PDB file of C-alpha atoms and ligand atoms in Angstrom:
ATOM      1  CA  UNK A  19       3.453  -8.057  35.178  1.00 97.00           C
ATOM      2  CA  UNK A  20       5.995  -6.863  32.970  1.00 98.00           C
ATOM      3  CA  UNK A  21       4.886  -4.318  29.809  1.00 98.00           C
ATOM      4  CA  UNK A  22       7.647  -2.629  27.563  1.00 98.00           C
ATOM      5  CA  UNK A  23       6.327   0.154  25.459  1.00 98.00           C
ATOM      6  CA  UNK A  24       8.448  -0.424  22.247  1.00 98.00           C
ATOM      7  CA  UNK A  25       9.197   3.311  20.044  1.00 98.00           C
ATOM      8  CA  UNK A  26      10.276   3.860  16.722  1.00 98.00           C
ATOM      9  CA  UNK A  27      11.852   6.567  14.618  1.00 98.00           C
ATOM     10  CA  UNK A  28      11.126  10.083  15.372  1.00 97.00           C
ATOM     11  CA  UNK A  29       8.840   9.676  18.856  1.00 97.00           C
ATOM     12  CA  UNK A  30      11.711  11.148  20.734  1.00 97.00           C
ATOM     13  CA  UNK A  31      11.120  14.442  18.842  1.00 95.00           C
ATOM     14  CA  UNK A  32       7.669  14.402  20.234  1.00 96.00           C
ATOM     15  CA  UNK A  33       6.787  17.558  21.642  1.00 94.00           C
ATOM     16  CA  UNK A  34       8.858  19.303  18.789  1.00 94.00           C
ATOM     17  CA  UNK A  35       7.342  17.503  16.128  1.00 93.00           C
ATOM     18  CA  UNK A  36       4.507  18.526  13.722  1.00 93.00           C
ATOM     19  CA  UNK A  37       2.637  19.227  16.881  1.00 93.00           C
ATOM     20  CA  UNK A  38      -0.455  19.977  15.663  1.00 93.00           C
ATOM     21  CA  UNK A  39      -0.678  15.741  15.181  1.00 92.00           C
ATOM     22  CA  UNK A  40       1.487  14.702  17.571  1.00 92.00           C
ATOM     23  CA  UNK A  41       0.863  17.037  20.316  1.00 90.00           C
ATOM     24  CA  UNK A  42       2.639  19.051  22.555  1.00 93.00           C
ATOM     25  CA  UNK A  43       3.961  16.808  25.168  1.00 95.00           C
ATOM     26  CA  UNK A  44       7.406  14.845  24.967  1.00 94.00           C
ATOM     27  CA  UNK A  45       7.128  11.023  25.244  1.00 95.00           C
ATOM     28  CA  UNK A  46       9.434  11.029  28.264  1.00 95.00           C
ATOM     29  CA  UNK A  47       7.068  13.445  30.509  1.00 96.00           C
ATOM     30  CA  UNK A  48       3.760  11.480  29.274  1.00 97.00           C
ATOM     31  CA  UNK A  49       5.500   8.161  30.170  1.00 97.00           C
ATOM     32  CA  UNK A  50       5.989   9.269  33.880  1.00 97.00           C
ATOM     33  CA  UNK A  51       2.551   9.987  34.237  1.00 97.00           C
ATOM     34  CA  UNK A  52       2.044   6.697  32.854  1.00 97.00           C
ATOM     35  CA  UNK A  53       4.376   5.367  35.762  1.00 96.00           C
ATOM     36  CA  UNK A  54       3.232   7.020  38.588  1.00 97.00           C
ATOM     37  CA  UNK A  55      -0.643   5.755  37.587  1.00 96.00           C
ATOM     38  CA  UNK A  56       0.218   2.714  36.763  1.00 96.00           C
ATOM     39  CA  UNK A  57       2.678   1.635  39.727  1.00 94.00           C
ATOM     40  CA  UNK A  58       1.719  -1.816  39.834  1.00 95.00           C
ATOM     41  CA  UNK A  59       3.180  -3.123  37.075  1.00 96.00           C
ATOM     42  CA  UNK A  60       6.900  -3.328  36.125  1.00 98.00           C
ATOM     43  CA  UNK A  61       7.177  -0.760  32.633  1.00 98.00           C
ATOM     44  CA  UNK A  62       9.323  -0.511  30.712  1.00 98.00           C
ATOM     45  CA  UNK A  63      10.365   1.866  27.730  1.00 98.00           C
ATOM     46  CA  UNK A  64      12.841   2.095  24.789  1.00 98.00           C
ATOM     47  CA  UNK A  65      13.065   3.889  21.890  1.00 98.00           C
ATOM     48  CA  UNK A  66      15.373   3.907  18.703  1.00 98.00           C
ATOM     49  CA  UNK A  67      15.574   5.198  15.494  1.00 98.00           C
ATOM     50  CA  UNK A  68      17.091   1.953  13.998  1.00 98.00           C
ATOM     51  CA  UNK A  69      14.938  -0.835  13.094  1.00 98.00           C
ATOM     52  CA  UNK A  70      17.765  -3.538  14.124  1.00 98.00           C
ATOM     53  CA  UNK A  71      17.583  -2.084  17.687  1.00 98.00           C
ATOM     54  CA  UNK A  72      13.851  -2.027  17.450  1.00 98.00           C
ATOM     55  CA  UNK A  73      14.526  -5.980  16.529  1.00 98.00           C
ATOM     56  CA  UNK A  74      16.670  -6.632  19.005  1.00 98.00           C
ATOM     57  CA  UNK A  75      14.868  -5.171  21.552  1.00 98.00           C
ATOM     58  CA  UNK A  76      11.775  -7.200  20.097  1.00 98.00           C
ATOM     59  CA  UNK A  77      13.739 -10.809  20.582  1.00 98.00           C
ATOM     60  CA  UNK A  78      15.568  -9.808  23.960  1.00 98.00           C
ATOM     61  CA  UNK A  79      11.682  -9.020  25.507  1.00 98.00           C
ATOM     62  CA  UNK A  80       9.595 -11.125  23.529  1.00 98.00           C
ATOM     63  CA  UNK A  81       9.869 -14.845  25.563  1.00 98.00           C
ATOM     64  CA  UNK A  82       9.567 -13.524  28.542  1.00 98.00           C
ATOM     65  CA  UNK A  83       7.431  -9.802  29.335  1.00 98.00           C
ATOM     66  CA  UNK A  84       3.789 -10.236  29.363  1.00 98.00           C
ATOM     67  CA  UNK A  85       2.698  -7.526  26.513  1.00 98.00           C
ATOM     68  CA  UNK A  86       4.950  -5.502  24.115  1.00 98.00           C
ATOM     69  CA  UNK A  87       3.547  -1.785  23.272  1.00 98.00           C
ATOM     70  CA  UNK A  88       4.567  -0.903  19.768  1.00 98.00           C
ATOM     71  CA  UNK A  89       4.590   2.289  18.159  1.00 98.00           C
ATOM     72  CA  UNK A  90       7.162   1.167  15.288  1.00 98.00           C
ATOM     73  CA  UNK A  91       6.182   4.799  13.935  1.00 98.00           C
ATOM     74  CA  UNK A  92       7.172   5.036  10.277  1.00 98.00           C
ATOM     75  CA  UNK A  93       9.153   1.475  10.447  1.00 98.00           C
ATOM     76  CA  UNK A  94       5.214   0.453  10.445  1.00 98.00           C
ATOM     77  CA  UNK A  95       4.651   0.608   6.912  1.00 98.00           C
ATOM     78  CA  UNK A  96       7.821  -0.323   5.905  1.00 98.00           C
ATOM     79  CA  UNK A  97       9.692  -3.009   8.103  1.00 98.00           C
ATOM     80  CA  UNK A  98       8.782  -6.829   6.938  1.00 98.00           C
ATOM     81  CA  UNK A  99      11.530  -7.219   9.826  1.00 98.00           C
ATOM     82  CA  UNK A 100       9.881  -5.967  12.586  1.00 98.00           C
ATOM     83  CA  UNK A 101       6.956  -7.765  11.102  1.00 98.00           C
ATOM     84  CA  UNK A 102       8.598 -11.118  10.822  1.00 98.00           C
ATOM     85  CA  UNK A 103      10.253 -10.137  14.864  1.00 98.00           C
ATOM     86  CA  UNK A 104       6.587  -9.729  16.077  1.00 98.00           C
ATOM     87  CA  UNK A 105       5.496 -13.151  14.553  1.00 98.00           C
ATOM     88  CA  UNK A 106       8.453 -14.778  16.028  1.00 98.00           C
ATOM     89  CA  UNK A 107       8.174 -14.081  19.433  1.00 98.00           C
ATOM     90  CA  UNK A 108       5.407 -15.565  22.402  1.00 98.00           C
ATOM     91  CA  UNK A 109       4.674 -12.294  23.986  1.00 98.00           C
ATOM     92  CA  UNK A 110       1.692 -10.383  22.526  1.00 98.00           C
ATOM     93  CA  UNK A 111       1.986  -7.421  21.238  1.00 98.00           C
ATOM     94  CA  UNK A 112      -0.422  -4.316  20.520  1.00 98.00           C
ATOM     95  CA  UNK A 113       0.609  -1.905  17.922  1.00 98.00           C
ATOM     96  CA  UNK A 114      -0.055   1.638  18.520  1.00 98.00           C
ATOM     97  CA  UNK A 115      -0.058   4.819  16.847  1.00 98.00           C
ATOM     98  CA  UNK A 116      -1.071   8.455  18.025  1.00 97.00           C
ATOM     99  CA  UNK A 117      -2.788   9.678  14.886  1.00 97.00           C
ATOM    100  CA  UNK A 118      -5.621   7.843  13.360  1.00 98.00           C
ATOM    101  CA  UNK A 119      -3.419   6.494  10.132  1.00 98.00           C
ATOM    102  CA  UNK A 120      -6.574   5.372   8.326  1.00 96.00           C
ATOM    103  CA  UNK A 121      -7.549   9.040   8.318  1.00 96.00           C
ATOM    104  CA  UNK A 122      -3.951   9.873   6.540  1.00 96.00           C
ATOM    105  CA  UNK A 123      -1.614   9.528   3.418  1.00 94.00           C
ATOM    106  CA  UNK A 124      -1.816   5.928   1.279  1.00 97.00           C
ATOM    107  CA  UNK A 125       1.554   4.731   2.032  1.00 95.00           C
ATOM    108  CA  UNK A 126       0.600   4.769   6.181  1.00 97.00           C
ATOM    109  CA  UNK A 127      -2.071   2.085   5.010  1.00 97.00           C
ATOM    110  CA  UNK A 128      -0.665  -0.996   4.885  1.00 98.00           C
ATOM    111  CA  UNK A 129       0.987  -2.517   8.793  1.00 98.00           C
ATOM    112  CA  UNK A 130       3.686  -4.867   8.600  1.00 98.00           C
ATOM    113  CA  UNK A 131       2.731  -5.671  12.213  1.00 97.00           C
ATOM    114  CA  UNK A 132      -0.992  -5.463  12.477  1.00 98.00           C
ATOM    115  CA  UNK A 133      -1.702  -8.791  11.210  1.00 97.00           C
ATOM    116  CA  UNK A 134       0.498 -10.685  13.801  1.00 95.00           C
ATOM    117  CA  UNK A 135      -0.949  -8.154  16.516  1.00 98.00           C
ATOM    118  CA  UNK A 136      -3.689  -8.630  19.293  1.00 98.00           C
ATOM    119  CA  UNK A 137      -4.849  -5.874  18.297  1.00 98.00           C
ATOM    120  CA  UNK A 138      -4.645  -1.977  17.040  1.00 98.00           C
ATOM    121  CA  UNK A 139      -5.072   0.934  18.412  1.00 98.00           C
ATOM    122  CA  UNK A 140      -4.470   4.365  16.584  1.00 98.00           C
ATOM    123  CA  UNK A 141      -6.055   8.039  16.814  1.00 98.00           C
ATOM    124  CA  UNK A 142      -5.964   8.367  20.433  1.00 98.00           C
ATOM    125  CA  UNK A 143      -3.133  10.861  20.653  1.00 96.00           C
ATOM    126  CA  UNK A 144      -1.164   9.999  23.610  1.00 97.00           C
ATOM    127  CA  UNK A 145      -4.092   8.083  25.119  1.00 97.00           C
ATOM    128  CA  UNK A 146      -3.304   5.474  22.891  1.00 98.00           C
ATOM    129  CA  UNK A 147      -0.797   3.985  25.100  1.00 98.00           C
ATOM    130  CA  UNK A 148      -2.882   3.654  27.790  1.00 98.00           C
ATOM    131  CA  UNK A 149      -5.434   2.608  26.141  1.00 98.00           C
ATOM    132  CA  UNK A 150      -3.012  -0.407  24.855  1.00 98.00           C
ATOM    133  CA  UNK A 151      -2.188  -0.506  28.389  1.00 98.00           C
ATOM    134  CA  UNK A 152      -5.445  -0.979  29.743  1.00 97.00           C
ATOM    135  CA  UNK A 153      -5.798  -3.736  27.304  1.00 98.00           C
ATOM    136  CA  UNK A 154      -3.085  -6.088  28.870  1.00 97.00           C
ATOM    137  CA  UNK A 155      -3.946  -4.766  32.650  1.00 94.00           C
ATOM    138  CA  UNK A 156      -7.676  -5.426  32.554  1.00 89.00           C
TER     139      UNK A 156
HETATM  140  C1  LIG B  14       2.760   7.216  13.900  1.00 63.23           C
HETATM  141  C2  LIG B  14       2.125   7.204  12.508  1.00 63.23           C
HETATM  142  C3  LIG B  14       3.166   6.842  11.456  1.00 63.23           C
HETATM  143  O1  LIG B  14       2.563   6.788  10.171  1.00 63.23           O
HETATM  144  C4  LIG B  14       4.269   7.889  11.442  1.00 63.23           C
HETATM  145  O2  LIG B  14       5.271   7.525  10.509  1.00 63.23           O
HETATM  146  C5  LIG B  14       4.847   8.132  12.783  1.00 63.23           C
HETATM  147  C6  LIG B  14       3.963   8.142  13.955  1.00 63.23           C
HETATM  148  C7  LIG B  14       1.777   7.681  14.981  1.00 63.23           C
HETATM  149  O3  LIG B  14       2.034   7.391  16.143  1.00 63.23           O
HETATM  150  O4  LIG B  14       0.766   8.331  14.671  1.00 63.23           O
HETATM  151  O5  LIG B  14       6.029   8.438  12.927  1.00 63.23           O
HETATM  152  O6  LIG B  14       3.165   5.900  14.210  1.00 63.23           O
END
């Protein structure tokens, strides 16, 4: 089974970040854990700060992994691109996001990619992820 866990602008300052919502961990050391736990499936990971290498990445993947992991991060509430990617492709995807955006400003509201999702999942901190991962493994 083949999973990539898709990142967006910013999530490589995790760890740095405004840490009292994002935490205090760095993506890279919470996606070994997720590697070593999760060592029977084939995971992947990118991340990029540009939404046309968030697309690209998106079409490359998305005929031929099993589940696409999306924390699109800002690009979220903003990107009828990565919307209009998600749609396009066969392989399901679930977006994700750390903090609970429904508890949070107005403009982090409205998804461009929840409504051609499975499925949501926000709020979990880094637990998220595996939670999304969980979802395509069980
Ligand atoms: C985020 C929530 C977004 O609103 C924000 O722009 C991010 C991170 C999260 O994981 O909580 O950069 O996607």
């Amino acid at each position: 089974m083949k999973i990539i866990i898709i990142n967006g602008p910013n999530i490589n300052l995790l760890g740095k970040r405004e840490p009292e919502i994002y935490g205090d961990t760095t993506y890279l050391e919470f996606h070994k854990t997720l590697e070593d736990k999760y060592n029977n499936i084939e995971l992947f990971h990118f991340q990029s700060n540009i939404e046309g290498e968030i697309i690209d990445k998106i079409q490359e993947v998305g005929f031929s992994f099993d589940g696409i992991i999306l924390n699109a991060a800002a690009y979220t509430h903003t990107s009828v691109g990565i919307g209009d990617a998600i749609k396009a492709i066969s392989t399901p995807t679930i977006e994700v996001h750390i903090s609970n955006v429904n508890a949070r400003e107005d403009f982090r509201q409205h998804s461009y990619i929840a409504s051609n999702a499975k499925g949501v999942i926000t709020g979990f901190g880094l637990q998220s992820y595996e939670l999304a991962l969980q979802a395509f493994t069980t």
